[in-house]
Short mmCIF file of C-alpha atoms and ligand atoms in Angstrom, two decimals:
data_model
loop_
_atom_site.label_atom_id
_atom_site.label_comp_id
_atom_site.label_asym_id
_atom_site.label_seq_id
_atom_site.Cartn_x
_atom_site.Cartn_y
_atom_site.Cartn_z
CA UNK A 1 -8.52 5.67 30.19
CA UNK A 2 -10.73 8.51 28.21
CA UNK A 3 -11.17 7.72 25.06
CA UNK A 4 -13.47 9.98 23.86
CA UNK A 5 -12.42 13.06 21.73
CA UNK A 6 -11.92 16.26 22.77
CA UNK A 7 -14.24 19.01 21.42
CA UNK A 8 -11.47 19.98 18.70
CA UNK A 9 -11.31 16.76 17.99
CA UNK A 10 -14.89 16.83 17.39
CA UNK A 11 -14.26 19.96 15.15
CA UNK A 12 -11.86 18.21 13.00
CA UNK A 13 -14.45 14.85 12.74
CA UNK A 14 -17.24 17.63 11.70
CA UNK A 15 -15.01 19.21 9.06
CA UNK A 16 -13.74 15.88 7.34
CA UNK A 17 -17.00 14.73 6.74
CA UNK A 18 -18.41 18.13 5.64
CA UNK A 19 -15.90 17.93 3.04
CA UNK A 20 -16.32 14.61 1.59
CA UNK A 21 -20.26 14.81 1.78
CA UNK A 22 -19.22 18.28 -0.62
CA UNK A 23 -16.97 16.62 -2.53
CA UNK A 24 -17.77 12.75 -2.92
CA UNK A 25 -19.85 11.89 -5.74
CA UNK A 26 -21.35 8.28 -6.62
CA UNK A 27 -17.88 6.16 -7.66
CA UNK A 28 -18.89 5.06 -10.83
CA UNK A 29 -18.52 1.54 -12.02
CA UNK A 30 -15.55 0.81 -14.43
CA UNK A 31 -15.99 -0.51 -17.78
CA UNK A 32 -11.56 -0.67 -17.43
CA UNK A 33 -9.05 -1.06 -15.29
CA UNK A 34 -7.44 2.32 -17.25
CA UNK A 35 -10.76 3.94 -16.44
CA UNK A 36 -11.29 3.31 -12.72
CA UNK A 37 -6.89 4.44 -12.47
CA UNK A 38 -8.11 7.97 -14.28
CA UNK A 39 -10.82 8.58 -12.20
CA UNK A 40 -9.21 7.68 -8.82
CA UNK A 41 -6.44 10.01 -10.17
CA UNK A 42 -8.79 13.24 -11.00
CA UNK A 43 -10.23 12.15 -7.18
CA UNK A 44 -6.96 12.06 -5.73
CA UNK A 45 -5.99 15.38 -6.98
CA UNK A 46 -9.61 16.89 -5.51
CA UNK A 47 -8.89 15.30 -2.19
CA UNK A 48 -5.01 16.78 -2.47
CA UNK A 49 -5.90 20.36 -3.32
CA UNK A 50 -7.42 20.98 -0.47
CA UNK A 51 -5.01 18.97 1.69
CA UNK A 52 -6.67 15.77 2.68
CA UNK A 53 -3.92 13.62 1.22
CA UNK A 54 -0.90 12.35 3.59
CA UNK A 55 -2.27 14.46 6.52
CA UNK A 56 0.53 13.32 8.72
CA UNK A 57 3.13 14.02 6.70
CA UNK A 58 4.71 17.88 7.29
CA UNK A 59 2.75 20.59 6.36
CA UNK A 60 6.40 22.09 4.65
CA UNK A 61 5.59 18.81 2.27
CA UNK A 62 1.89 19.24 1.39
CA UNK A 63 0.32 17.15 4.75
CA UNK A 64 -1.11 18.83 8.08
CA UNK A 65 0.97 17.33 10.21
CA UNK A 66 -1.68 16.09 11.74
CA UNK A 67 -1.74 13.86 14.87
CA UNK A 68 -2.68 9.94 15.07
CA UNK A 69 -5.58 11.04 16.48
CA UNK A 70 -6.98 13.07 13.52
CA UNK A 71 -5.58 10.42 11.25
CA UNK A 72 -7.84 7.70 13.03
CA UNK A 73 -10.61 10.20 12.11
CA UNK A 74 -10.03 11.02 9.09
CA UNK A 75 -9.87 7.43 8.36
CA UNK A 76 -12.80 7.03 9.74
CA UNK A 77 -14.79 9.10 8.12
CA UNK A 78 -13.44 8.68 5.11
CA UNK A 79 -14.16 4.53 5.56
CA UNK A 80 -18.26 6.05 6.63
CA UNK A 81 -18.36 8.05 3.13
CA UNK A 82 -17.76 5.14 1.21
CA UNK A 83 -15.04 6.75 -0.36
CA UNK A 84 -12.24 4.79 -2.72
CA UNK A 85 -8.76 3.81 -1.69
CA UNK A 86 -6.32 6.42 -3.27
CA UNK A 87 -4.96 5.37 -6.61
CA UNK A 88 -1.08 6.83 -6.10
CA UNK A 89 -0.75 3.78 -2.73
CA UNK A 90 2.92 3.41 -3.65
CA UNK A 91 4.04 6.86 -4.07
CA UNK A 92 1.80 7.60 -0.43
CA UNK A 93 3.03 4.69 1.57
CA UNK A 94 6.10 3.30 0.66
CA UNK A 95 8.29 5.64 -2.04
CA UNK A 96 6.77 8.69 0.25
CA UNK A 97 7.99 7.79 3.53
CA UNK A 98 11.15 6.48 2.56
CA UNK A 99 11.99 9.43 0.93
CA UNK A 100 10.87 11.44 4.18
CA UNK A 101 13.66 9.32 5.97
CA UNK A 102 15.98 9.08 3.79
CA UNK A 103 15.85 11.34 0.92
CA UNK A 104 18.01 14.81 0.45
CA UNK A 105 16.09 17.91 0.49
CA UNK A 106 16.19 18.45 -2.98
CA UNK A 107 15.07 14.91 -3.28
CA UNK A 108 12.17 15.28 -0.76
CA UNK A 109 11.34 18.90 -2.79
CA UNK A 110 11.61 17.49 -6.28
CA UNK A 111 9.14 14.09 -5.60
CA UNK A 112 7.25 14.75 -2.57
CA UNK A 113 4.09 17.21 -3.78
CA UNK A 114 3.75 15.36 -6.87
CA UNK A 115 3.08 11.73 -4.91
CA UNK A 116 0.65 13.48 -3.07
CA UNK A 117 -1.85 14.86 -6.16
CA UNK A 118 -1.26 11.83 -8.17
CA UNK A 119 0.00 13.95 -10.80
CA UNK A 120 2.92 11.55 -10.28
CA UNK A 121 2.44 7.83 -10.03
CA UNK A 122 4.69 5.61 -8.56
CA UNK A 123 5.79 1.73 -9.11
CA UNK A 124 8.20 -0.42 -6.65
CA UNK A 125 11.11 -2.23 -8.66
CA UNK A 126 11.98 -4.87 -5.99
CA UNK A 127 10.80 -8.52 -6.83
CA UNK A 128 12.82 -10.12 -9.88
CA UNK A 129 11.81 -13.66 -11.53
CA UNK A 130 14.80 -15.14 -9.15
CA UNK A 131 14.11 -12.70 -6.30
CA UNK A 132 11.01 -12.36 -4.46
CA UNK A 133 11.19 -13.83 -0.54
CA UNK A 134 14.56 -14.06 -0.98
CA UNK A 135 14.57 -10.25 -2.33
CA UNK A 136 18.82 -9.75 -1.17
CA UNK A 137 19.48 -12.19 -4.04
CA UNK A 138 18.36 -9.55 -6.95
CA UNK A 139 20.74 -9.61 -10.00
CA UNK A 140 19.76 -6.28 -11.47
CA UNK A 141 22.56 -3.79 -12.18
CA UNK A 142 23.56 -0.53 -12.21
CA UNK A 143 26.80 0.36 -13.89
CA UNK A 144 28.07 3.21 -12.56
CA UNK A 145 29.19 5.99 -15.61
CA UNK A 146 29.67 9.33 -15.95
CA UNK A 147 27.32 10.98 -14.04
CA UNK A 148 25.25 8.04 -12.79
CA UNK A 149 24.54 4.68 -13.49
CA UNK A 150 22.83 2.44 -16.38
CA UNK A 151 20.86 0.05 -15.33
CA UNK A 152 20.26 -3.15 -16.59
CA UNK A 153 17.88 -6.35 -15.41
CA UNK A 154 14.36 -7.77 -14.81
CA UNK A 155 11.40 -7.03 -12.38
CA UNK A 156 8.26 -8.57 -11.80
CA UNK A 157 5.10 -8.04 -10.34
CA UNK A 158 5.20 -4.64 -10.51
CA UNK A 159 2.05 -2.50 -9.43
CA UNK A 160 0.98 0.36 -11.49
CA UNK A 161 4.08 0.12 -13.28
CA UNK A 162 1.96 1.00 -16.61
CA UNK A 163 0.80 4.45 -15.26
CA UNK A 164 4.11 5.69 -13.32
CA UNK A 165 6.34 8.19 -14.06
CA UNK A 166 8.50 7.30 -10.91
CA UNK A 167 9.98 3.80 -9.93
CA UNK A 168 11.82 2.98 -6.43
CA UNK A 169 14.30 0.64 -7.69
CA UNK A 170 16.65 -1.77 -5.84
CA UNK A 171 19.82 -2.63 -8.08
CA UNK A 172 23.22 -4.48 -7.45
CA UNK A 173 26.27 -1.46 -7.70
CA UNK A 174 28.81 -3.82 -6.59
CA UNK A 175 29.00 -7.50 -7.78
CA UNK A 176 31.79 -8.49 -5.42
CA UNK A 177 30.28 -7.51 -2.19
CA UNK A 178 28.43 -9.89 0.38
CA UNK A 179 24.30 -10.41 -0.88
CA UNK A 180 22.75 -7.89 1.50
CA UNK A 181 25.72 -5.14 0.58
CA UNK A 182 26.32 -3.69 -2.62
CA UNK A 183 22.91 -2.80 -3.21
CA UNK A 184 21.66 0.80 -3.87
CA UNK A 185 18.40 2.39 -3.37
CA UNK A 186 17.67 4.14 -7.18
CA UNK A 187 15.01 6.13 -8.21
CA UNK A 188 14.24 5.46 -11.69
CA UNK A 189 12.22 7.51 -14.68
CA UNK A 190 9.87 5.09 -16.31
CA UNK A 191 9.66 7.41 -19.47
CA UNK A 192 13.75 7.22 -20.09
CA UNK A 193 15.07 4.84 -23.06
CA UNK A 194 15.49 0.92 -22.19
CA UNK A 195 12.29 0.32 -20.19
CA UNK A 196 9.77 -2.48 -21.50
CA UNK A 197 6.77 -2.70 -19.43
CA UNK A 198 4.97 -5.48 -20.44
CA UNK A 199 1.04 -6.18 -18.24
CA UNK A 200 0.58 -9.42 -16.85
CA UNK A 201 -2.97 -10.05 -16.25
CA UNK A 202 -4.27 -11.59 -12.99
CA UNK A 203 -6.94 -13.82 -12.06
CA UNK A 204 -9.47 -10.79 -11.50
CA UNK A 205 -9.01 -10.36 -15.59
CA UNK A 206 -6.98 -7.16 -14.66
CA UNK A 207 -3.69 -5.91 -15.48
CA UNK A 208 -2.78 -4.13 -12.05
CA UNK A 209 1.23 -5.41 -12.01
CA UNK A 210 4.09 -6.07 -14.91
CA UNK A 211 6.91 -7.10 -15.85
CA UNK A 212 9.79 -4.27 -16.53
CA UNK A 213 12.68 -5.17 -18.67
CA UNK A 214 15.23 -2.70 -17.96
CA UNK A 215 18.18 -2.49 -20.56
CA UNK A 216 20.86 0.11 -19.93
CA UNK A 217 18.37 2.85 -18.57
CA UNK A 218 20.51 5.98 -17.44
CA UNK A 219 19.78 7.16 -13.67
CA UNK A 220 21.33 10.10 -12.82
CA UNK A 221 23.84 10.55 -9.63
CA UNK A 222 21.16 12.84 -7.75
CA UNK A 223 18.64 9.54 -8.11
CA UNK A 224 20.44 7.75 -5.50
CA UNK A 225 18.43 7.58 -2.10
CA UNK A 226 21.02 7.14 0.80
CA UNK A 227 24.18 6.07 0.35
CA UNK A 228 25.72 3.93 -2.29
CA UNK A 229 25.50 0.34 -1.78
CA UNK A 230 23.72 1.21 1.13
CA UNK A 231 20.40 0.36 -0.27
CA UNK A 232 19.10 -2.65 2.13
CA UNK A 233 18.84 -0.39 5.00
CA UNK A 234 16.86 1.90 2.95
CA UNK A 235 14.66 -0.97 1.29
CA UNK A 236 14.00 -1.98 4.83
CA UNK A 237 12.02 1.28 5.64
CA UNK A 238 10.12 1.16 2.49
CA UNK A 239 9.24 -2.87 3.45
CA UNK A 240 8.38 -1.82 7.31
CA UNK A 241 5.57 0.93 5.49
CA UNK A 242 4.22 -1.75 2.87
CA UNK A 243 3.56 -3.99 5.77
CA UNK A 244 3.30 -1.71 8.65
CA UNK A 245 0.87 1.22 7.08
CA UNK A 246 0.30 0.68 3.56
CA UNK A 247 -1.78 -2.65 3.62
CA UNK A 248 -3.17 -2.23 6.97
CA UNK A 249 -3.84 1.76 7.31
CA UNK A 250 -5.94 1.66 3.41
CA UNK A 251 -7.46 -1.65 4.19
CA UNK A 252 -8.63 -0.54 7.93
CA UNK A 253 -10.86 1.68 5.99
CA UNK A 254 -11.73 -0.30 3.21
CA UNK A 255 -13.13 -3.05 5.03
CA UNK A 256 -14.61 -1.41 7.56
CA UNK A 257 -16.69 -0.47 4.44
CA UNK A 258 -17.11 -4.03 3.57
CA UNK A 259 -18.48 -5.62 6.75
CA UNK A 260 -20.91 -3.00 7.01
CA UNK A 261 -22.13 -3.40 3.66
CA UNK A 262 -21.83 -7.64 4.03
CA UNK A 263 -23.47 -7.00 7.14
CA UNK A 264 -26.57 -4.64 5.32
CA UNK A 265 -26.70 -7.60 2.81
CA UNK A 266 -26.74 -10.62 5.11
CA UNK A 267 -29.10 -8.66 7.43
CA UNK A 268 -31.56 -8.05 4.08
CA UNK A 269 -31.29 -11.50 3.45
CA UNK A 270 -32.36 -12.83 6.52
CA UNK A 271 -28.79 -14.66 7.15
CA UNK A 272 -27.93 -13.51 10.31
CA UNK A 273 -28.95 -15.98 12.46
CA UNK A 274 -27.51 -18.69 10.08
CA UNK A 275 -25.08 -19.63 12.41
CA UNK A 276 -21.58 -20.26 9.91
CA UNK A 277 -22.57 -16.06 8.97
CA UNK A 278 -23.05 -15.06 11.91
CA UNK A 279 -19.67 -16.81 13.54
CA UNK A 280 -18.08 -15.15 10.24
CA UNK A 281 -19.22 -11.55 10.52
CA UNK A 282 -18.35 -11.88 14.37
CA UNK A 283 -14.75 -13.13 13.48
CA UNK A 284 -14.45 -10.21 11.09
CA UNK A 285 -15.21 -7.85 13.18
CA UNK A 286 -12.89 -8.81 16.04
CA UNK A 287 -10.30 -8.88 13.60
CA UNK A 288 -10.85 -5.39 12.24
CA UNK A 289 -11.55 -4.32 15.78
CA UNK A 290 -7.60 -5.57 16.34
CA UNK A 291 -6.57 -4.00 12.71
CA UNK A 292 -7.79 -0.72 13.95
CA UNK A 293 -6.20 -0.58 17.45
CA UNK A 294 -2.82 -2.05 15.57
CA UNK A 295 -2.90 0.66 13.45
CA UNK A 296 -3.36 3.11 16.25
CA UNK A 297 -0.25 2.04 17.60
CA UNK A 298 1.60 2.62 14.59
CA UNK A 299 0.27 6.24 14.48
CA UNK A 300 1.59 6.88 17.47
CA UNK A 301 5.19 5.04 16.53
CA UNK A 302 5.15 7.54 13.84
CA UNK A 303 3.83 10.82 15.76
CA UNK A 304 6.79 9.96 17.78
CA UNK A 305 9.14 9.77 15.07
CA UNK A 306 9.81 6.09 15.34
CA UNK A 307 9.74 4.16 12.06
CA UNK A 308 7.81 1.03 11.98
CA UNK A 309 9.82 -2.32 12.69
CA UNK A 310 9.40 -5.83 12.72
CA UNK A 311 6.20 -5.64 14.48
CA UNK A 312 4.66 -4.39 10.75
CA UNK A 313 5.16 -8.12 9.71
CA UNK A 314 2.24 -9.50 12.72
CA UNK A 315 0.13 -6.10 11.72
CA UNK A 316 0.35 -7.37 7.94
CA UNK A 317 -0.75 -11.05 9.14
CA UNK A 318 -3.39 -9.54 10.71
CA UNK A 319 -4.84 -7.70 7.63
CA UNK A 320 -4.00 -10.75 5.44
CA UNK A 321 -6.35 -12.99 7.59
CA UNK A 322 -8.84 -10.54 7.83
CA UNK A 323 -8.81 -9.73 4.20
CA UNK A 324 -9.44 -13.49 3.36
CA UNK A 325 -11.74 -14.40 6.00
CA UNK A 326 -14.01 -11.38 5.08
CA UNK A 327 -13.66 -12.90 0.99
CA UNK A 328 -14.61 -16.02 2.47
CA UNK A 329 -17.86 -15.14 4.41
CA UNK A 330 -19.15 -12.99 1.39
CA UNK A 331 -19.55 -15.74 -0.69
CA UNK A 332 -22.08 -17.54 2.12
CA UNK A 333 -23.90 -13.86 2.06
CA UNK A 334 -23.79 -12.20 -1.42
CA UNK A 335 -26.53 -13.94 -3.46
CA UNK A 336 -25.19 -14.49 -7.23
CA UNK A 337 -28.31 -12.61 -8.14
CA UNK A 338 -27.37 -9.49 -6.04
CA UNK A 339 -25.57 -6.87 -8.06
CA UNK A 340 -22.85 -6.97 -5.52
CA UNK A 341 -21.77 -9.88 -5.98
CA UNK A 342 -19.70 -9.01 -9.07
CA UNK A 343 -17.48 -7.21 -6.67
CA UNK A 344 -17.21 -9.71 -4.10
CA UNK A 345 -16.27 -12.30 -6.25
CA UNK A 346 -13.44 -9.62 -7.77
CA UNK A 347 -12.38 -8.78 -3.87
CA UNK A 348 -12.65 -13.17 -3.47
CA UNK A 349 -10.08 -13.38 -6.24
CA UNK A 350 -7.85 -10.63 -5.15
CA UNK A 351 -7.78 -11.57 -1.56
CA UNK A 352 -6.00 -15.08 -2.71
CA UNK A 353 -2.63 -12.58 -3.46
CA UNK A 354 -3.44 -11.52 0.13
CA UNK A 355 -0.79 -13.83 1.20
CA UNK A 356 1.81 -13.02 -1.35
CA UNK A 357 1.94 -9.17 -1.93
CA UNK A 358 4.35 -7.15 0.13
CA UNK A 359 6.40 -10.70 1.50
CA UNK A 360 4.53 -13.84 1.50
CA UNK A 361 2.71 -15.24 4.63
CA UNK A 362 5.63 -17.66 5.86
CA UNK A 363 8.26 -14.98 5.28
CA UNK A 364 6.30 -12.50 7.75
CA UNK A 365 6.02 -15.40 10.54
CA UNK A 366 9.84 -16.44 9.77
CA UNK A 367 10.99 -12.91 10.81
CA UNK A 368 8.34 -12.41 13.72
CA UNK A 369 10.45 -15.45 14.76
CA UNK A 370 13.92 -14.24 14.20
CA UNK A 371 13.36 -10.56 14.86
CA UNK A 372 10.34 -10.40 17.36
CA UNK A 373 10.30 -13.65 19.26
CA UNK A 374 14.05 -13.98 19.09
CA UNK A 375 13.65 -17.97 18.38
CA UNK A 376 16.60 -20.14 17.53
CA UNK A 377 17.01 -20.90 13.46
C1 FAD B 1 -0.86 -8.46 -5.87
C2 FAD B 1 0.63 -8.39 -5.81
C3 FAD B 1 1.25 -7.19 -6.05
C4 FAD B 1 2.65 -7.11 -6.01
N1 FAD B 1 3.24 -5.90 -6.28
C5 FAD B 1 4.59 -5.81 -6.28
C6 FAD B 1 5.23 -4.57 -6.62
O1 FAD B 1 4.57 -3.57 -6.91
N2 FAD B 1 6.57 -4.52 -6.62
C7 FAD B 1 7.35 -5.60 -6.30
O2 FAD B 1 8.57 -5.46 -6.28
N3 FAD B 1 6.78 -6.79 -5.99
C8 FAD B 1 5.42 -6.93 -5.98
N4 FAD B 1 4.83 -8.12 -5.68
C9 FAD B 1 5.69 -9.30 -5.50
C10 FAD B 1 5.75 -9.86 -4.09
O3 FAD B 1 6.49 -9.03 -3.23
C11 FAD B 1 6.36 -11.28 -4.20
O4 FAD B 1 5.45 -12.06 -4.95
C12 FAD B 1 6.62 -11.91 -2.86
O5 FAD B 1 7.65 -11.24 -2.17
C13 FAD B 1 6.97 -13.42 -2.99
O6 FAD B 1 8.03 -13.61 -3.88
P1 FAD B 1 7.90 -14.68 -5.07
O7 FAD B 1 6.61 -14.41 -5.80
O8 FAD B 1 9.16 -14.63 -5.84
O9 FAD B 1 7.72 -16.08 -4.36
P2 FAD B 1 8.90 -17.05 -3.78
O10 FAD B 1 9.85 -16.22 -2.99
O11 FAD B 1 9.44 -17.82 -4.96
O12 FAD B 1 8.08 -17.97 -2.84
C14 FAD B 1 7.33 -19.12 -3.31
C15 FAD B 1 6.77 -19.84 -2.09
O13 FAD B 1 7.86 -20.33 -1.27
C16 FAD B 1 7.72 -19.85 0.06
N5 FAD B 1 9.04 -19.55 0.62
C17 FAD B 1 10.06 -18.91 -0.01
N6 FAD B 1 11.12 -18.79 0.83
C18 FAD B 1 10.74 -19.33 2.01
C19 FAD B 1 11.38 -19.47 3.29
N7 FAD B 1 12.63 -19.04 3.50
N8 FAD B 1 10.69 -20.09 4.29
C20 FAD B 1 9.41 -20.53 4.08
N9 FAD B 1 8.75 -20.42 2.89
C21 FAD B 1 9.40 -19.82 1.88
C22 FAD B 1 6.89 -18.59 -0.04
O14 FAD B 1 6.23 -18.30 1.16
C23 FAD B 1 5.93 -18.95 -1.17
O15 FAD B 1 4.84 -19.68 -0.67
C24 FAD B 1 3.44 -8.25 -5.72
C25 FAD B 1 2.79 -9.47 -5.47
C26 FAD B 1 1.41 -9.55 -5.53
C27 FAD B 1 0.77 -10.87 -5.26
#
């Protein structure tokens, strides 16, 4: 097997990282969480104009089409930069895609652009105070009226909600059909009449998700993506990205930053022959060597035109235990006296929801079971 890149391959390496070393200035540090969402916006939007934003998706829709191969790269040398996860993650990698499969072309014309300069931000309506693992037991509604529907119920958790003009929604359009049937796949304006977004602030002192009170909000016919009370199916592609590409493909990139730069700081501080650091750098490491080559496979699921499956529910496991691990080991590195360690205890923090966000931990293993393994219930 060759796996060394081919001299255009080379070319395209060379021109990435000409651009971001033009581009990339120092990221600032945040005084708010507003602040650090406005600047990764105004970055998003340098990063889009010249195309470096979704660079698999068709160039007809703003990407490059570009192969796994140049995505790999591009990750890559956007992870050697230092550069910030993008800011619009659930317009990229869940609303995006499922609108790629799913969506109409007007749809797809109308949303697609705007995801990809952040002008647009984008929330996911799917978890509800009595619906979270269980998500086919959500009691929001949508009525249907003249022209549309109006739409009525409670979400929670819901990422960026404060900033997005756009919400995939999943709402009940027929009451009498079985639990996984009569749902429908809505988009939904977060500037019409009836929405209450209210912050809810996590243990990192942040605000990132919400609640969203939704009380008779009109969506109009031309909202609905796929067919009516159709919606699981369609909810099942967005799921498959969250788990498949959207936590590991950003996170491949962002912790590659963060074992080099744990590794920098344990190496500075003469830890790395302690041997609980060393067997926890090594550990990250083979599990980011795994992330990466997981995520290669998915490129090339996707190249292909094959959607990601159940297999997105190990590849999200594997970025969950990575994640945490790598939180864990930082805190035997990072000296409190270090000006990193600010951030690590943040990323510590965050890295408990690790096994939560996007379907908890024993949810994922339940359908690698089911779905995968094919194991009695
Ligand atoms: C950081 C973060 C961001 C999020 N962002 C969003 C967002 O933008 N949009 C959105 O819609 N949602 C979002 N969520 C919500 C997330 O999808 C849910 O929290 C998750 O699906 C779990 O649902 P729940 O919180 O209702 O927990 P529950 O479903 O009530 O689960 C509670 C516990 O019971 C366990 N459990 C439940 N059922 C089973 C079972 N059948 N077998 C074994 N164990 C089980 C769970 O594993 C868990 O440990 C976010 C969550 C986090 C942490």
């Amino acid at each position: 097997m060759d796996l060394s890149f081919t001299a255009d391959e080379q070319a395209f390496a060379a021109e990435v990282r000409e651009w971001l070393a033009a581009n990339l200035a120092d990221v600032p540090t945040f005084s708010s969480f507003d602040e650090e969402v406005a600047w990764g916006r105004a970055w998003q939007a340098r990063l889009a104009a010249d195309r470096w934003v979704g660079i698999h998706w068709p160039s007809e829709f703003g990407g490059r089409g570009a192969s796994p191969v140049q995505v790999a790269i591009f990750n890559a040398e956007y992870a050697r930069a230092r550069a910030p996860q993008l800011i619009n993650r659930v317009g990229l990698n869940l609303a995006g895609p499922t609108l790629l499969a799913h969506g109409t072309d007007e749809q797809k014309a109308r949303w697609l652009a705007k995801i990809l300069t952040a002008e647009e931000i984008w929330c996911q309506l799917f978890s509800e105070p009595g619906a979270g693992s269980d998500l086919a037991s959500l009691t929001t509604r949508a009525v249907a009226v003249d022209d549309g529907w109006l739409l009525s119920g409670q979400k929670v958790w819901t990422s960026y909600a404060q900033y997005a003009r756009w919400g995939i929604c999943l709402a009940r359009t027929d009451a009498d059909a079985p639990k996984h049937s009569g749902i429908s796949y809505l988009v939904v304006d977060m500037s019409a009449d009836g929405i209450d977004v209210r912050p809810l602030t996590q243990i990192t002192g942040e605000a990132e998700f919400n609640e969203v009170f939704l009380d008779d909000v009109f969506v109009p016919a031309d909202h609905l993506v796929g067919d009516l009370n159709q919606g699981w199916a369609v909810a099942n592609t967005t799921l498959a990205h969250e788990r498949g590409t959207n936590f590991p493909f950003k996170e491949q990139v962002v912790h590659e930053v963060y074992l080099a730069e744990l590794w920098g700081e344990a190496a500075r501080a003469g830890k790395l022959d302690e041997p609980k650091v060393a067997d926890q750098l090594a550990q990250a490491y083979v599990e980011l060597a795994v992330l990466r080559l997981h995520n290669w496979r998915t490129l090339s699921r996707l190249a292909k035109g094959v959607e990601p499956g159940p297999e997105s529910s190990w590849v999200k496991l594997a970025w969950t235990d990575l994640t945490q691990h790598l939180s864990e080991a930082a805190l035997d590195v990072v000296d409190p006296a270090s000006p990193l360690w600010g951030k690590w205890q943040r990323q510590w923090l965050w890295s408990k929801a690790a096994s939560i966000a996007g379907g908890t931990s024993e949810i994922q293993r339940t359908i690698i079971g089911d779905r995968i393994l094919g194991l009695p219930r």
